[in-house]
Coordinates of C-alpha atoms in Angstrom, one line a residue:
M1 CA 132.8 138.9 203.4
A2 CA 133.8 136.9 206.5
V3 CA 135.1 140.1 208.2
N4 CA 131.8 141.9 207.5
I5 CA 129.8 139.0 208.7
I6 CA 131.7 139.0 212.0
I7 CA 131.3 142.8 212.4
C8 CA 127.5 142.4 211.9
I9 CA 127.2 139.6 214.4
V10 CA 129.2 141.5 217.0
M11 CA 127.2 144.7 216.4
G12 CA 123.9 142.7 216.7
Y13 CA 125.0 140.9 219.8
L14 CA 126.0 144.1 221.6
F15 CA 122.7 145.8 220.8
G16 CA 120.7 142.7 221.7
S17 CA 122.4 142.4 225.0
F18 CA 120.6 145.5 226.2
S19 CA 118.0 143.7 228.3
T20 CA 115.0 146.0 228.4
A21 CA 112.9 143.7 230.7
Y22 CA 115.7 143.3 233.2
I23 CA 116.4 147.1 233.4
I24 CA 112.7 147.9 233.8
G25 CA 112.4 145.3 236.4
K26 CA 115.3 146.8 238.3
F27 CA 113.5 150.2 238.3
N28 CA 110.6 148.3 239.9
K29 CA 113.0 146.6 242.4
V30 CA 112.3 143.2 240.9
D31 CA 114.6 140.8 239.1
I32 CA 112.3 139.6 236.4
R33 CA 114.3 136.4 235.9
E34 CA 113.1 135.2 239.3
Y35 CA 109.4 135.2 238.5
G36 CA 107.0 133.8 236.0
S37 CA 108.8 132.0 233.1
G38 CA 112.1 133.4 234.3
N39 CA 112.7 135.0 231.0
A40 CA 113.7 138.7 230.6
G41 CA 111.4 139.3 227.7
T42 CA 108.1 140.9 226.8
T43 CA 105.5 138.3 227.7
N44 CA 107.1 137.8 231.1
A45 CA 107.2 141.6 231.7
F46 CA 103.5 141.8 231.0
R47 CA 102.8 138.9 233.3
T48 CA 105.0 139.9 236.2
L49 CA 105.2 143.8 236.0
G50 CA 102.0 144.8 234.3
K51 CA 100.8 146.3 231.0
K52 CA 103.0 149.5 231.1
A53 CA 106.2 147.6 231.7
G54 CA 105.2 145.0 229.1
I55 CA 104.7 147.6 226.4
L56 CA 107.9 149.4 227.3
T57 CA 109.8 146.1 227.2
F58 CA 108.4 145.3 223.7
L59 CA 109.3 148.7 222.4
G60 CA 112.8 148.5 223.8
D61 CA 113.5 145.0 222.4
F62 CA 111.8 145.8 219.0
L63 CA 113.6 149.1 218.5
K64 CA 117.1 147.8 219.4
A65 CA 116.8 145.3 216.6
L66 CA 115.3 147.8 214.2
L67 CA 118.1 150.3 215.0
V68 CA 121.1 148.0 214.6
V69 CA 119.7 146.5 211.3
F70 CA 119.0 149.9 210.0
L71 CA 122.6 151.0 210.8
V72 CA 123.9 148.0 208.6
K73 CA 121.2 148.6 205.9
F74 CA 121.4 152.3 205.4
L75 CA 124.8 153.4 206.8
I76 CA 127.6 151.0 207.3
F77 CA 127.2 148.4 204.5
R78 CA 124.6 150.1 202.3
D79 CA 126.6 149.6 199.1
V80 CA 127.6 146.0 199.8
E81 CA 126.3 143.6 197.1
Y82 CA 125.2 140.9 199.6
L83 CA 123.5 143.4 201.9
K84 CA 120.4 141.3 202.6
L85 CA 122.6 138.6 204.1
L86 CA 124.4 141.1 206.4
E87 CA 121.0 142.5 207.5
L88 CA 119.9 139.0 208.5
V89 CA 123.1 138.1 210.1
C90 CA 123.2 141.3 212.2
G91 CA 119.6 140.7 213.3
F92 CA 120.3 137.2 214.3
G93 CA 123.3 138.4 216.3
C94 CA 120.8 140.8 218.0
V95 CA 118.5 137.8 218.8
L96 CA 121.5 135.9 220.3
G97 CA 122.5 138.9 222.4
H98 CA 119.0 139.2 223.7
N99 CA 118.6 135.5 224.5
F100 CA 122.1 135.1 225.9
P101 CA 123.4 138.4 227.2
V102 CA 126.9 137.8 228.7
W103 CA 126.4 140.4 231.4
L104 CA 123.4 138.5 232.7
H105 CA 125.2 135.2 232.7
F106 CA 123.6 134.3 229.3
H107 CA 120.1 134.3 230.9
G108 CA 117.9 136.6 228.7
G109 CA 114.6 136.4 226.8
K110 CA 113.2 134.3 223.9
G111 CA 113.8 136.8 221.2
I112 CA 110.4 137.2 219.6
A113 CA 110.0 141.0 220.0
V114 CA 113.6 141.3 218.7
T115 CA 112.8 139.1 215.8
G116 CA 109.8 141.3 215.1
G117 CA 112.1 144.3 214.9
V118 CA 114.4 142.5 212.4
F119 CA 111.4 141.5 210.3
V120 CA 110.3 145.1 209.9
A121 CA 113.9 146.3 209.2
V122 CA 114.5 143.7 206.6
D123 CA 111.2 143.8 204.9
P124 CA 108.3 145.9 206.4
W125 CA 105.9 144.3 203.9
I126 CA 105.8 141.2 206.2
L127 CA 103.6 143.3 208.6
P128 CA 100.3 143.0 206.7
V129 CA 100.7 139.2 206.8
G130 CA 102.5 138.6 210.0
I131 CA 100.4 140.7 212.3
P132 CA 97.0 139.1 211.4
V133 CA 98.6 135.6 211.7
F134 CA 99.9 136.4 215.2
A135 CA 96.8 138.2 216.3
I136 CA 94.3 135.6 215.1
L137 CA 96.3 132.7 216.7
V138 CA 96.8 134.5 220.0
L139 CA 93.1 135.7 220.2
A140 CA 91.7 132.3 219.2
T141 CA 93.9 130.2 221.5
K142 CA 95.0 132.7 224.2
Y143 CA 98.6 131.3 223.8
V144 CA 101.2 134.0 223.0
S145 CA 103.8 131.2 222.5
L146 CA 101.7 129.6 219.7
G147 CA 101.5 132.9 217.8
S148 CA 105.2 133.5 218.3
L149 CA 106.1 130.1 216.9
A150 CA 103.9 130.6 213.9
I151 CA 105.6 133.9 213.1
S152 CA 109.0 132.2 213.3
V153 CA 107.9 129.6 210.8
L154 CA 106.5 132.3 208.5
F155 CA 109.7 134.3 208.4
P156 CA 112.0 131.9 206.4
I157 CA 109.1 131.1 204.0
W158 CA 108.6 134.9 203.5
I159 CA 112.3 135.5 202.9
A160 CA 112.6 132.6 200.5
I161 CA 109.7 133.9 198.4
R162 CA 110.5 137.7 198.6
F163 CA 114.2 137.6 198.0
R164 CA 114.7 135.0 195.2
G165 CA 117.6 136.0 193.1
V166 CA 119.4 138.2 195.7
P167 CA 123.2 137.6 196.0
C168 CA 123.9 134.7 198.4
Y169 CA 120.3 133.6 198.3
T170 CA 120.9 130.1 199.8
A171 CA 122.8 131.7 202.7
V172 CA 120.0 134.3 203.1
V173 CA 117.3 131.7 203.4
G174 CA 119.6 129.6 205.7
V175 CA 120.1 132.5 208.2
A176 CA 116.3 133.1 208.1
C177 CA 115.8 129.5 209.2
L178 CA 118.0 130.1 212.1
Y179 CA 115.5 132.5 213.6
M180 CA 112.9 129.7 213.4
I181 CA 115.2 127.2 215.0
S182 CA 116.1 129.6 217.8
A183 CA 112.5 130.4 218.5
F184 CA 111.6 126.7 218.8
F185 CA 114.7 126.0 221.0
Q186 CA 113.8 128.9 223.3
H187 CA 110.2 127.9 223.5
R188 CA 110.9 124.1 224.0
Q189 CA 109.3 124.2 227.5
N190 CA 106.2 126.1 226.1
I191 CA 105.9 123.4 223.4
K192 CA 105.9 120.7 226.1
R193 CA 103.2 122.7 228.0
L194 CA 101.2 123.2 224.9
L195 CA 101.2 119.6 224.2
N196 CA 100.2 118.8 227.8
G197 CA 97.5 121.5 228.0
T198 CA 99.3 123.4 230.8
E199 CA 100.6 126.4 228.9
N200 CA 100.0 129.8 230.5
K201 CA 97.3 131.8 228.7
I202 CA 97.3 135.4 228.0
G203 CA 96.0 137.5 230.9
Q204 CA 97.5 135.4 233.6
H205 CA 99.6 137.3 236.2
V206 CA 102.3 136.5 238.6
K207 CA 102.6 138.0 242.1
V208 CA 106.0 139.6 242.6
K209 CA 107.8 141.0 245.7
A210 CA 110.1 144.0 245.4
E211 CA 113.7 143.4 246.2
D212 CA 114.9 144.3 249.7
N213 CA 117.3 147.3 249.4
N214 CA 118.7 146.8 252.9

């Protein structure tokens, strides 16, 4: 089991380290980490590079998580008894790779789009619940961070209810909780701003200057 867990973490990390926002920013001659929140993620891509770049960033981050978990789920470890644990471990490795990519000096995003990809790969039935929760909170408050945190809390609760009785159940729920802990850690500054009433609202933009190629 230990070897399989390590393999899944490494696989997830490598996939997660593909930084969609950074690459799209470079195509636009911008280092996205130098603007807005400084994170190489979906929300900052929307805010600094525009709607098209934001959508592409979300898709890239969402799909990389979906793909690597599907590889574990349907190809590499499909006959392993404790498969659900490996899916979640691999997905969390992807979140870590996205948040702390070694090739970007461990300066990545906050992992919410990636976590969304893991959600769908592990159990797509979370969508009819998760999407309305996220959408209602964001539309009502205009705070993407609040919707993201709410989804991160929903995930371990959902896993605990949906997968009672699976092999390594306690470990499965424990790993699901790591997604929530990671989200709150990565959003710690957002939480401070939410409490202070200074958090950026959806629709706010940041002026950027293209990098000088000379």
